[in-house]
């Protein structure tokens, strides 16, 4: 997100894709997504995916 690879409004890859890309477990991906949600950086719902939020002031 910081680099611009995932601009506001874009959908993050699926958990399975993130696990494969970073060679980590599903739990690690879930924890990372939860961390991003807790900080208001992404929004998501089961079945819809996880989307990058618009940053304040942009």
PDB file of N, H, CA, C and O in Angstrom:
ATOM      1  N   UNK A   1       0.823  -1.186   0.000  1.00  0.00           N
ATOM      2  CA  UNK A   1       0.000   0.000   0.000  1.00  0.00           C
ATOM      3  C   UNK A   1       0.865   1.247   0.000  1.00  0.00           C
ATOM      4  O   UNK A   1       0.607   2.184  -0.755  1.00  0.00           O
ATOM      5  N   UNK A   2       1.876   1.265   0.831  1.00  0.00           N
ATOM      6  H   UNK A   2       2.085   0.503   1.445  1.00  0.00           H
ATOM      7  CA  UNK A   2       2.777   2.425   0.874  1.00  0.00           C
ATOM      8  C   UNK A   2       3.464   2.652  -0.464  1.00  0.00           C
ATOM      9  O   UNK A   2       3.653   3.793  -0.885  1.00  0.00           O
ATOM     10  N   UNK A   3       3.837   1.570  -1.129  1.00  0.00           N
ATOM     11  H   UNK A   3       3.683   0.643  -0.787  1.00  0.00           H
ATOM     12  CA  UNK A   3       4.570   1.692  -2.399  1.00  0.00           C
ATOM     13  C   UNK A   3       3.663   2.067  -3.555  1.00  0.00           C
ATOM     14  O   UNK A   3       4.139   2.473  -4.615  1.00  0.00           O
ATOM     15  N   UNK A   4       2.344   1.932  -3.356  1.00  0.00           N
ATOM     16  H   UNK A   4       1.957   1.602  -2.494  1.00  0.00           H
ATOM     17  CA  UNK A   4       1.413   2.221  -4.432  1.00  0.00           C
ATOM     18  C   UNK A   4       1.000   0.989  -5.209  1.00  0.00           C
ATOM     19  O   UNK A   4       0.193   1.082  -6.133  1.00  0.00           O
ATOM     20  N   UNK A   5       1.550  -0.181  -4.844  1.00  0.00           N
ATOM     21  H   UNK A   5       2.206  -0.257  -4.094  1.00  0.00           H
ATOM     22  CA  UNK A   5       1.171  -1.413  -5.533  1.00  0.00           C
ATOM     23  C   UNK A   5      -0.311  -1.708  -5.335  1.00  0.00           C
ATOM     24  O   UNK A   5      -0.964  -2.260  -6.222  1.00  0.00           O
ATOM     25  N   UNK A   6      -0.841  -1.340  -4.171  1.00  0.00           N
ATOM     26  H   UNK A   6      -0.311  -0.891  -3.451  1.00  0.00           H
ATOM     27  CA  UNK A   6      -2.266  -1.514  -3.874  1.00  0.00           C
ATOM     28  C   UNK A   6      -2.849  -0.146  -3.538  1.00  0.00           C
ATOM     29  O   UNK A   6      -2.897   0.234  -2.369  1.00  0.00           O
ATOM     30  N   UNK A   7      -3.291   0.596  -4.550  1.00  0.00           N
ATOM     31  H   UNK A   7      -3.252   0.288  -5.500  1.00  0.00           H
ATOM     32  CA  UNK A   7      -3.837   1.939  -4.302  1.00  0.00           C
ATOM     33  C   UNK A   7      -5.203   1.858  -3.617  1.00  0.00           C
ATOM     34  O   UNK A   7      -5.830   0.798  -3.601  1.00  0.00           O
ATOM     35  N   UNK A   8      -5.662   2.975  -3.054  1.00  0.00           N
ATOM     36  H   UNK A   8      -5.153   3.836  -3.067  1.00  0.00           H
ATOM     37  CA  UNK A   8      -6.976   2.984  -2.415  1.00  0.00           C
ATOM     38  C   UNK A   8      -8.054   2.438  -3.345  1.00  0.00           C
ATOM     39  O   UNK A   8      -8.107   2.775  -4.528  1.00  0.00           O
ATOM     40  N   UNK A   9      -8.911   1.587  -2.784  1.00  0.00           N
ATOM     41  H   UNK A   9      -8.869   1.314  -1.823  1.00  0.00           H
ATOM     42  CA  UNK A   9     -10.006   0.987  -3.541  1.00  0.00           C
ATOM     43  C   UNK A   9      -9.646  -0.346  -4.162  1.00  0.00           C
ATOM     44  O   UNK A   9     -10.529  -1.080  -4.604  1.00  0.00           O
ATOM     45  N   UNK A  10      -8.361  -0.671  -4.203  1.00  0.00           N
ATOM     46  H   UNK A  10      -7.643  -0.074  -3.843  1.00  0.00           H
ATOM     47  CA  UNK A  10      -7.968  -1.938  -4.823  1.00  0.00           C
ATOM     48  C   UNK A  10      -8.183  -3.102  -3.862  1.00  0.00           C
ATOM     49  O   UNK A  10      -8.151  -2.948  -2.641  1.00  0.00           O
ATOM     50  N   UNK A  11      -8.400  -4.253  -4.447  1.00  0.00           N
ATOM     51  H   UNK A  11      -8.426  -4.378  -5.439  1.00  0.00           H
ATOM     52  CA  UNK A  11      -8.629  -5.479  -3.684  1.00  0.00           C
ATOM     53  C   UNK A  11      -7.302  -6.186  -3.477  1.00  0.00           C
ATOM     54  O   UNK A  11      -6.524  -6.347  -4.417  1.00  0.00           O
ATOM     55  N   UNK A  12      -7.041  -6.611  -2.231  1.00  0.00           N
ATOM     56  H   UNK A  12      -7.673  -6.480  -1.468  1.00  0.00           H
ATOM     57  CA  UNK A  12      -5.837  -7.373  -1.955  1.00  0.00           C
ATOM     58  C   UNK A  12      -5.985  -8.784  -2.516  1.00  0.00           C
ATOM     59  O   UNK A  12      -7.104  -9.274  -2.674  1.00  0.00           O
ATOM     60  N   UNK A  13      -4.869  -9.438  -2.818  1.00  0.00           N
ATOM     61  H   UNK A  13      -3.961  -9.041  -2.690  1.00  0.00           H
ATOM     62  CA  UNK A  13      -4.943 -10.831  -3.263  1.00  0.00           C
ATOM     63  C   UNK A  13      -5.605 -11.691  -2.180  1.00  0.00           C
ATOM     64  O   UNK A  13      -5.673 -11.297  -1.016  1.00  0.00           O
ATOM     65  N   UNK A  14      -6.081 -12.849  -2.574  1.00  0.00           N
ATOM     66  H   UNK A  14      -6.026 -13.169  -3.520  1.00  0.00           H
ATOM     67  CA  UNK A  14      -6.716 -13.753  -1.612  1.00  0.00           C
ATOM     68  C   UNK A  14      -5.695 -14.232  -0.588  1.00  0.00           C
ATOM     69  O   UNK A  14      -4.486 -14.127  -0.792  1.00  0.00           O
ATOM     70  N   UNK A  15      -6.207 -14.756   0.509  1.00  0.00           N
ATOM     71  H   UNK A  15      -7.189 -14.842   0.674  1.00  0.00           H
ATOM     72  CA  UNK A  15      -5.334 -15.312   1.537  1.00  0.00           C
ATOM     73  C   UNK A  15      -4.439 -16.398   0.985  1.00  0.00           C
ATOM     74  O   UNK A  15      -3.260 -16.466   1.332  1.00  0.00           O
ATOM     75  N   UNK A  16      -4.975 -17.241   0.137  1.00  0.00           N
ATOM     76  H   UNK A  16      -5.933 -17.186  -0.145  1.00  0.00           H
ATOM     77  CA  UNK A  16      -4.187 -18.313  -0.472  1.00  0.00           C
ATOM     78  C   UNK A  16      -3.052 -17.749  -1.311  1.00  0.00           C
ATOM     79  O   UNK A  16      -1.925 -18.242  -1.255  1.00  0.00           O
ATOM     80  N   UNK A  17      -3.351 -16.712  -2.090  1.00  0.00           N
ATOM     81  H   UNK A  17      -4.266 -16.312  -2.135  1.00  0.00           H
ATOM     82  CA  UNK A  17      -2.314 -16.090  -2.921  1.00  0.00           C
ATOM     83  C   UNK A  17      -1.236 -15.439  -2.066  1.00  0.00           C
ATOM     84  O   UNK A  17      -0.050 -15.537  -2.381  1.00  0.00           O
ATOM     85  N   UNK A  18      -1.641 -14.773  -0.982  1.00  0.00           N
ATOM     86  H   UNK A  18      -2.605 -14.694  -0.727  1.00  0.00           H
ATOM     87  CA  UNK A  18      -0.663 -14.135  -0.095  1.00  0.00           C
ATOM     88  C   UNK A  18       0.212 -15.173   0.600  1.00  0.00           C
ATOM     89  O   UNK A  18       1.413 -14.962   0.768  1.00  0.00           O
ATOM     90  N   UNK A  19      -0.386 -16.294   1.004  1.00  0.00           N
ATOM     91  H   UNK A  19      -1.361 -16.466   0.868  1.00  0.00           H
ATOM     92  CA  UNK A  19       0.394 -17.382   1.626  1.00  0.00           C
ATOM     93  C   UNK A  19       1.473 -17.865   0.671  1.00  0.00           C
ATOM     94  O   UNK A  19       2.626 -18.041   1.064  1.00  0.00           O
ATOM     95  N   UNK A  20       1.097 -18.076  -0.575  1.00  0.00           N
ATOM     96  H   UNK A  20       0.160 -17.933  -0.894  1.00  0.00           H
ATOM     97  CA  UNK A  20       2.054 -18.572  -1.568  1.00  0.00           C
ATOM     98  C   UNK A  20       3.124 -17.525  -1.883  1.00  0.00           C
ATOM     99  O   UNK A  20       4.306 -17.855  -1.977  1.00  0.00           O
ATOM    100  N   UNK A  21       2.718 -16.279  -2.044  1.00  0.00           N
ATOM    101  H   UNK A  21       1.758 -16.011  -1.967  1.00  0.00           H
ATOM    102  CA  UNK A  21       3.665 -15.222  -2.414  1.00  0.00           C
ATOM    103  C   UNK A  21       4.721 -15.003  -1.340  1.00  0.00           C
ATOM    104  O   UNK A  21       5.894 -14.791  -1.648  1.00  0.00           O
ATOM    105  N   UNK A  22       4.301 -15.054  -0.077  1.00  0.00           N
ATOM    106  H   UNK A  22       3.348 -15.226   0.173  1.00  0.00           H
ATOM    107  CA  UNK A  22       5.219 -14.747   1.017  1.00  0.00           C
ATOM    108  C   UNK A  22       5.692 -15.981   1.787  1.00  0.00           C
ATOM    109  O   UNK A  22       6.446 -15.858   2.752  1.00  0.00           O
ATOM    110  N   UNK A  23       5.251 -17.170   1.362  1.00  0.00           N
ATOM    111  H   UNK A  23       4.639 -17.270   0.578  1.00  0.00           H
ATOM    112  CA  UNK A  23       5.645 -18.439   1.996  1.00  0.00           C
ATOM    113  C   UNK A  23       5.382 -18.424   3.499  1.00  0.00           C
ATOM    114  O   UNK A  23       6.253 -18.736   4.311  1.00  0.00           O
ATOM    115  N   UNK A  24       4.144 -18.049   3.838  1.00  0.00           N
ATOM    116  H   UNK A  24       3.436 -17.795   3.178  1.00  0.00           H
ATOM    117  CA  UNK A  24       3.727 -18.017   5.244  1.00  0.00           C
ATOM    118  C   UNK A  24       2.414 -18.789   5.392  1.00  0.00           C
ATOM    119  O   UNK A  24       1.764 -19.131   4.404  1.00  0.00           O
ATOM    120  N   UNK A  25       2.043 -19.052   6.638  1.00  0.00           N
ATOM    121  H   UNK A  25       2.572 -18.774   7.440  1.00  0.00           H
ATOM    122  CA  UNK A  25       0.815 -19.797   6.919  1.00  0.00           C
ATOM    123  C   UNK A  25      -0.405 -18.889   6.826  1.00  0.00           C
ATOM    124  O   UNK A  25      -0.291 -17.663   6.807  1.00  0.00           O
ATOM    125  N   UNK A  26      -1.578 -19.520   6.769  1.00  0.00           N
ATOM    126  H   UNK A  26      -1.671 -20.515   6.784  1.00  0.00           H
ATOM    127  CA  UNK A  26      -2.836 -18.761   6.740  1.00  0.00           C
ATOM    128  C   UNK A  26      -2.967 -17.910   8.004  1.00  0.00           C
ATOM    129  O   UNK A  26      -3.480 -16.793   7.947  1.00  0.00           O
ATOM    130  N   UNK A  27      -2.508 -18.432   9.140  1.00  0.00           N
ATOM    131  H   UNK A  27      -2.092 -19.340   9.186  1.00  0.00           H
ATOM    132  CA  UNK A  27      -2.610 -17.682  10.394  1.00  0.00           C
ATOM    133  C   UNK A  27      -1.811 -16.387  10.324  1.00  0.00           C
ATOM    134  O   UNK A  27      -2.256 -15.353  10.823  1.00  0.00           O
ATOM    135  N   UNK A  28      -0.646 -16.438   9.714  1.00  0.00           N
ATOM    136  H   UNK A  28      -0.285 -17.277   9.308  1.00  0.00           H
ATOM    137  CA  UNK A  28       0.174 -15.229   9.565  1.00  0.00           C
ATOM    138  C   UNK A  28      -0.554 -14.206   8.690  1.00  0.00           C
ATOM    139  O   UNK A  28      -0.576 -13.018   9.011  1.00  0.00           O
ATOM    140  N   UNK A  29      -1.145 -14.662   7.596  1.00  0.00           N
ATOM    141  H   UNK A  29      -1.127 -15.627   7.335  1.00  0.00           H
ATOM    142  CA  UNK A  29      -1.885 -13.764   6.706  1.00  0.00           C
ATOM    143  C   UNK A  29      -3.084 -13.181   7.450  1.00  0.00           C
ATOM    144  O   UNK A  29      -3.333 -11.978   7.372  1.00  0.00           O
ATOM    145  N   UNK A  30      -3.823 -14.014   8.167  1.00  0.00           N
ATOM    146  H   UNK A  30      -3.621 -14.991   8.231  1.00  0.00           H
ATOM    147  CA  UNK A  30      -4.981 -13.512   8.930  1.00  0.00           C
ATOM    148  C   UNK A  30      -4.552 -12.463   9.943  1.00  0.00           C
ATOM    149  O   UNK A  30      -5.196 -11.423  10.081  1.00  0.00           O
ATOM    150  N   UNK A  31      -3.469 -12.737  10.647  1.00  0.00           N
ATOM    151  H   UNK A  31      -2.946 -13.582  10.534  1.00  0.00           H
ATOM    152  CA  UNK A  31      -2.980 -11.780  11.645  1.00  0.00           C
ATOM    153  C   UNK A  31      -2.591 -10.457  10.994  1.00  0.00           C
ATOM    154  O   UNK A  31      -2.885  -9.389  11.530  1.00  0.00           O
ATOM    155  N   UNK A  32      -1.934 -10.524   9.843  1.00  0.00           N
ATOM    156  H   UNK A  32      -1.695 -11.392   9.407  1.00  0.00           H
ATOM    157  CA  UNK A  32      -1.525  -9.309   9.142  1.00  0.00           C
ATOM    158  C   UNK A  32      -2.742  -8.511   8.679  1.00  0.00           C
ATOM    159  O   UNK A  32      -2.774  -7.289   8.827  1.00  0.00           O
ATOM    160  N   UNK A  33      -3.739  -9.193   8.121  1.00  0.00           N
ATOM    161  H   UNK A  33      -3.712 -10.185   8.000  1.00  0.00           H
ATOM    162  CA  UNK A  33      -4.948  -8.505   7.656  1.00  0.00           C
ATOM    163  C   UNK A  33      -5.695  -7.904   8.850  1.00  0.00           C
ATOM    164  O   UNK A  33      -6.200  -6.784   8.764  1.00  0.00           O
ATOM    165  N   UNK A  34      -5.766  -8.635   9.951  1.00  0.00           N
ATOM    166  H   UNK A  34      -5.356  -9.545  10.020  1.00  0.00           H
ATOM    167  CA  UNK A  34      -6.404  -8.094  11.161  1.00  0.00           C
ATOM    168  C   UNK A  34      -5.677  -6.843  11.641  1.00  0.00           C
ATOM    169  O   UNK A  34      -6.311  -5.880  12.071  1.00  0.00           O
ATOM    170  N   UNK A  35      -4.350  -6.855  11.567  1.00  0.00           N
ATOM    171  H   UNK A  35      -3.834  -7.637  11.217  1.00  0.00           H
ATOM    172  CA  UNK A  35      -3.540  -5.702  11.982  1.00  0.00           C
ATOM    173  C   UNK A  35      -3.870  -4.503  11.094  1.00  0.00           C
ATOM    174  O   UNK A  35      -4.047  -3.391  11.591  1.00  0.00           O
ATOM    175  N   UNK A  36      -3.951  -4.727   9.779  1.00  0.00           N
ATOM    176  H   UNK A  36      -3.807  -5.630   9.375  1.00  0.00           H
ATOM    177  CA  UNK A  36      -4.293  -3.647   8.840  1.00  0.00           C
ATOM    178  C   UNK A  36      -5.700  -3.116   9.097  1.00  0.00           C
ATOM    179  O   UNK A  36      -5.923  -1.906   9.053  1.00  0.00           O
ATOM    180  N   UNK A  37      -6.657  -4.021   9.367  1.00  0.00           N
ATOM    181  H   UNK A  37      -6.476  -5.004   9.403  1.00  0.00           H
ATOM    182  CA  UNK A  37      -8.035  -3.602   9.666  1.00  0.00           C
ATOM    183  C   UNK A  37      -8.086  -2.770  10.941  1.00  0.00           C
ATOM    184  O   UNK A  37      -8.768  -1.747  10.987  1.00  0.00           O
ATOM    185  N   UNK A  38      -7.367  -3.202  11.979  1.00  0.00           N
ATOM    186  H   UNK A  38      -6.813  -4.034  11.942  1.00  0.00           H
ATOM    187  CA  UNK A  38      -7.373  -2.496  13.263  1.00  0.00           C
ATOM    188  C   UNK A  38      -6.836  -1.072  13.126  1.00  0.00           C
ATOM    189  O   UNK A  38      -7.212  -0.192  13.901  1.00  0.00           O
ATOM    190  N   UNK A  39      -5.978  -0.844  12.165  1.00  0.00           N
ATOM    191  H   UNK A  39      -5.673  -1.558  11.536  1.00  0.00           H
ATOM    192  CA  UNK A  39      -5.410   0.476  11.945  1.00  0.00           C
ATOM    193  C   UNK A  39      -6.163   1.285  10.901  1.00  0.00           C
ATOM    194  O   UNK A  39      -5.752   2.388  10.538  1.00  0.00           O
ATOM    195  N   UNK A  40      -7.280   0.721  10.418  1.00  0.00           N
ATOM    196  H   UNK A  40      -7.613  -0.174  10.713  1.00  0.00           H
ATOM    197  CA  UNK A  40      -8.120   1.446   9.472  1.00  0.00           C
ATOM    198  C   UNK A  40      -7.546   1.548   8.074  1.00  0.00           C
ATOM    199  O   UNK A  40      -7.943   2.424   7.306  1.00  0.00           O
ATOM    200  N   UNK A  41      -6.615   0.663   7.731  1.00  0.00           N
ATOM    201  H   UNK A  41      -6.293  -0.048   8.356  1.00  0.00           H
ATOM    202  CA  UNK A  41      -5.985   0.729   6.413  1.00  0.00           C
ATOM    203  C   UNK A  41      -6.737  -0.066   5.359  1.00  0.00           C
ATOM    204  O   UNK A  41      -6.634   0.226   4.167  1.00  0.00           O
ATOM    205  N   UNK A  42      -7.495  -1.071   5.793  1.00  0.00           N
ATOM    206  H   UNK A  42      -7.578  -1.308   6.761  1.00  0.00           H
ATOM    207  CA  UNK A  42      -8.272  -1.900   4.874  1.00  0.00           C
ATOM    208  C   UNK A  42      -9.640  -2.181   5.473  1.00  0.00           C
ATOM    209  O   UNK A  42      -9.836  -2.084   6.684  1.00  0.00           O
ATOM    210  N   UNK A  43     -10.578  -2.529   4.611  1.00  0.00           N
ATOM    211  H   UNK A  43     -10.419  -2.608   3.627  1.00  0.00           H
ATOM    212  CA  UNK A  43     -11.912  -2.977   5.000  1.00  0.00           C
ATOM    213  C   UNK A  43     -12.161  -4.304   4.309  1.00  0.00           C
ATOM    214  O   UNK A  43     -11.635  -4.556   3.225  1.00  0.00           O
ATOM    215  N   UNK A  44     -12.954  -5.139   4.929  1.00  0.00           N
ATOM    216  H   UNK A  44     -13.381  -4.934   5.810  1.00  0.00           H
ATOM    217  CA  UNK A  44     -13.271  -6.398   4.268  1.00  0.00           C
ATOM    218  C   UNK A  44     -14.427  -7.106   4.938  1.00  0.00           C
ATOM    219  O   UNK A  44     -14.813  -6.800   6.066  1.00  0.00           O
ATOM    220  N   UNK A  45     -14.964  -8.058   4.208  1.00  0.00           N
ATOM    221  H   UNK A  45     -14.651  -8.306   3.292  1.00  0.00           H
ATOM    222  CA  UNK A  45     -16.042  -8.883   4.713  1.00  0.00           C
ATOM    223  C   UNK A  45     -15.915 -10.261   4.079  1.00  0.00           C
ATOM    224  O   UNK A  45     -15.462 -10.382   2.941  1.00  0.00           O
ATOM    225  N   UNK A  46     -16.316 -11.306   4.813  1.00  0.00           N
ATOM    226  H   UNK A  46     -16.684 -11.207   5.738  1.00  0.00           H
ATOM    227  CA  UNK A  46     -16.225 -12.652   4.246  1.00  0.00           C
ATOM    228  C   UNK A  46     -16.942 -12.736   2.900  1.00  0.00           C
ATOM    229  O   UNK A  46     -18.081 -12.292   2.758  1.00  0.00           O
ATOM    230  N   UNK A  47     -16.264 -13.302   1.936  1.00  0.00           N
ATOM    231  H   UNK A  47     -15.339 -13.662   2.051  1.00  0.00           H
ATOM    232  CA  UNK A  47     -16.843 -13.473   0.608  1.00  0.00           C
ATOM    233  C   UNK A  47     -16.657 -12.284  -0.316  1.00  0.00           C
ATOM    234  O   UNK A  47     -16.761 -12.428  -1.534  1.00  0.00           O
ATOM    235  N   UNK A  48     -16.383 -11.108   0.243  1.00  0.00           N
ATOM    236  H   UNK A  48     -16.298 -10.991   1.232  1.00  0.00           H
ATOM    237  CA  UNK A  48     -16.231  -9.906  -0.584  1.00  0.00           C
ATOM    238  C   UNK A  48     -14.774  -9.590  -0.874  1.00  0.00           C
ATOM    239  O   UNK A  48     -14.456  -9.010  -1.912  1.00  0.00           O
ATOM    240  N   UNK A  49     -13.896  -9.963   0.030  1.00  0.00           N
ATOM    241  H   UNK A  49     -14.154 -10.434   0.874  1.00  0.00           H
ATOM    242  CA  UNK A  49     -12.485  -9.654  -0.112  1.00  0.00           C
ATOM    243  C   UNK A  49     -12.068  -8.529   0.805  1.00  0.00           C
ATOM    244  O   UNK A  49     -12.865  -8.022   1.594  1.00  0.00           O
ATOM    245  N   UNK A  50     -10.828  -8.149   0.696  1.00  0.00           N
ATOM    246  H   UNK A  50     -10.180  -8.561   0.055  1.00  0.00           H
ATOM    247  CA  UNK A  50     -10.261  -7.082   1.519  1.00  0.00           C
ATOM    248  C   UNK A  50      -9.809  -5.969   0.573  1.00  0.00           C
ATOM    249  O   UNK A  50      -9.102  -6.210  -0.406  1.00  0.00           O
ATOM    250  N   UNK A  51     -10.231  -4.760   0.888  1.00  0.00           N
ATOM    251  H   UNK A  51     -10.805  -4.564   1.683  1.00  0.00           H
ATOM    252  CA  UNK A  51      -9.979  -3.608   0.020  1.00  0.00           C
ATOM    253  C   UNK A  51      -9.225  -2.522   0.780  1.00  0.00           C
ATOM    254  O   UNK A  51      -9.463  -2.293   1.966  1.00  0.00           O
ATOM    255  N   UNK A  52      -8.318  -1.863   0.079  1.00  0.00           N
ATOM    256  H   UNK A  52      -8.124  -2.049  -0.884  1.00  0.00           H
ATOM    257  CA  UNK A  52      -7.533  -0.778   0.643  1.00  0.00           C
ATOM    258  C   UNK A  52      -8.450   0.436   0.794  1.00  0.00           C
ATOM    259  O   UNK A  52      -9.174   0.812  -0.129  1.00  0.00           O
ATOM    260  N   UNK A  53      -8.397   1.031   1.976  1.00  0.00           N
ATOM    261  H   UNK A  53      -7.809   0.726   2.725  1.00  0.00           H
ATOM    262  CA  UNK A  53      -9.199   2.224   2.238  1.00  0.00           C
ATOM    263  C   UNK A  53      -8.486   3.462   1.721  1.00  0.00           C
ATOM    264  O   UNK A  53      -7.265   3.486   1.572  1.00  0.00           O
ATOM    265  N   UNK A  54      -9.273   4.477   1.456  1.00  0.00           N
ATOM    266  H   UNK A  54     -10.266   4.457   1.577  1.00  0.00           H
ATOM    267  CA  UNK A  54      -8.751   5.793   1.094  1.00  0.00           C
ATOM    268  C   UNK A  54      -8.074   6.357   2.340  1.00  0.00           C
ATOM    269  O   UNK A  54      -8.624   6.274   3.438  1.00  0.00           O
ATOM    270  N   UNK A  55      -6.899   6.922   2.175  1.00  0.00           N
ATOM    271  H   UNK A  55      -6.452   6.990   1.283  1.00  0.00           H
ATOM    272  CA  UNK A  55      -6.195   7.503   3.317  1.00  0.00           C
ATOM    273  C   UNK A  55      -6.761   8.880   3.618  1.00  0.00           C
ATOM    274  O   UNK A  55      -7.144   9.615   2.708  1.00  0.00           O
ATOM    275  N   UNK A  56      -6.812   9.221   4.882  1.00  0.00           N
ATOM    276  H   UNK A  56      -6.501   8.624   5.622  1.00  0.00           H
ATOM    277  CA  UNK A  56      -7.325  10.531   5.306  1.00  0.00           C
ATOM    278  C   UNK A  56      -6.502  11.631   4.658  1.00  0.00           C
ATOM    279  O   UNK A  56      -5.273  11.574   4.630  1.00  0.00           O
ATOM    280  N   UNK A  57      -7.186  12.614   4.146  1.00  0.00           N
ATOM    281  H   UNK A  57      -8.185  12.660   4.168  1.00  0.00           H
ATOM    282  CA  UNK A  57      -6.513  13.752   3.529  1.00  0.00           C
ATOM    283  C   UNK A  57      -6.157  13.540   2.060  1.00  0.00           C
ATOM    284  O   UNK A  57      -5.488  14.379   1.455  1.00  0.00           O
ATOM    285  N   UNK A  58      -6.598  12.430   1.488  1.00  0.00           N
ATOM    286  H   UNK A  58      -7.141  11.749   1.979  1.00  0.00           H
ATOM    287  CA  UNK A  58      -6.295  12.193   0.063  1.00  0.00           C
ATOM    288  C   UNK A  58      -7.536  12.229  -0.759  1.00  0.00           C
ATOM    289  O   UNK A  58      -7.476  12.052  -1.975  1.00  0.00           O
TER     290      UNK A  58
END
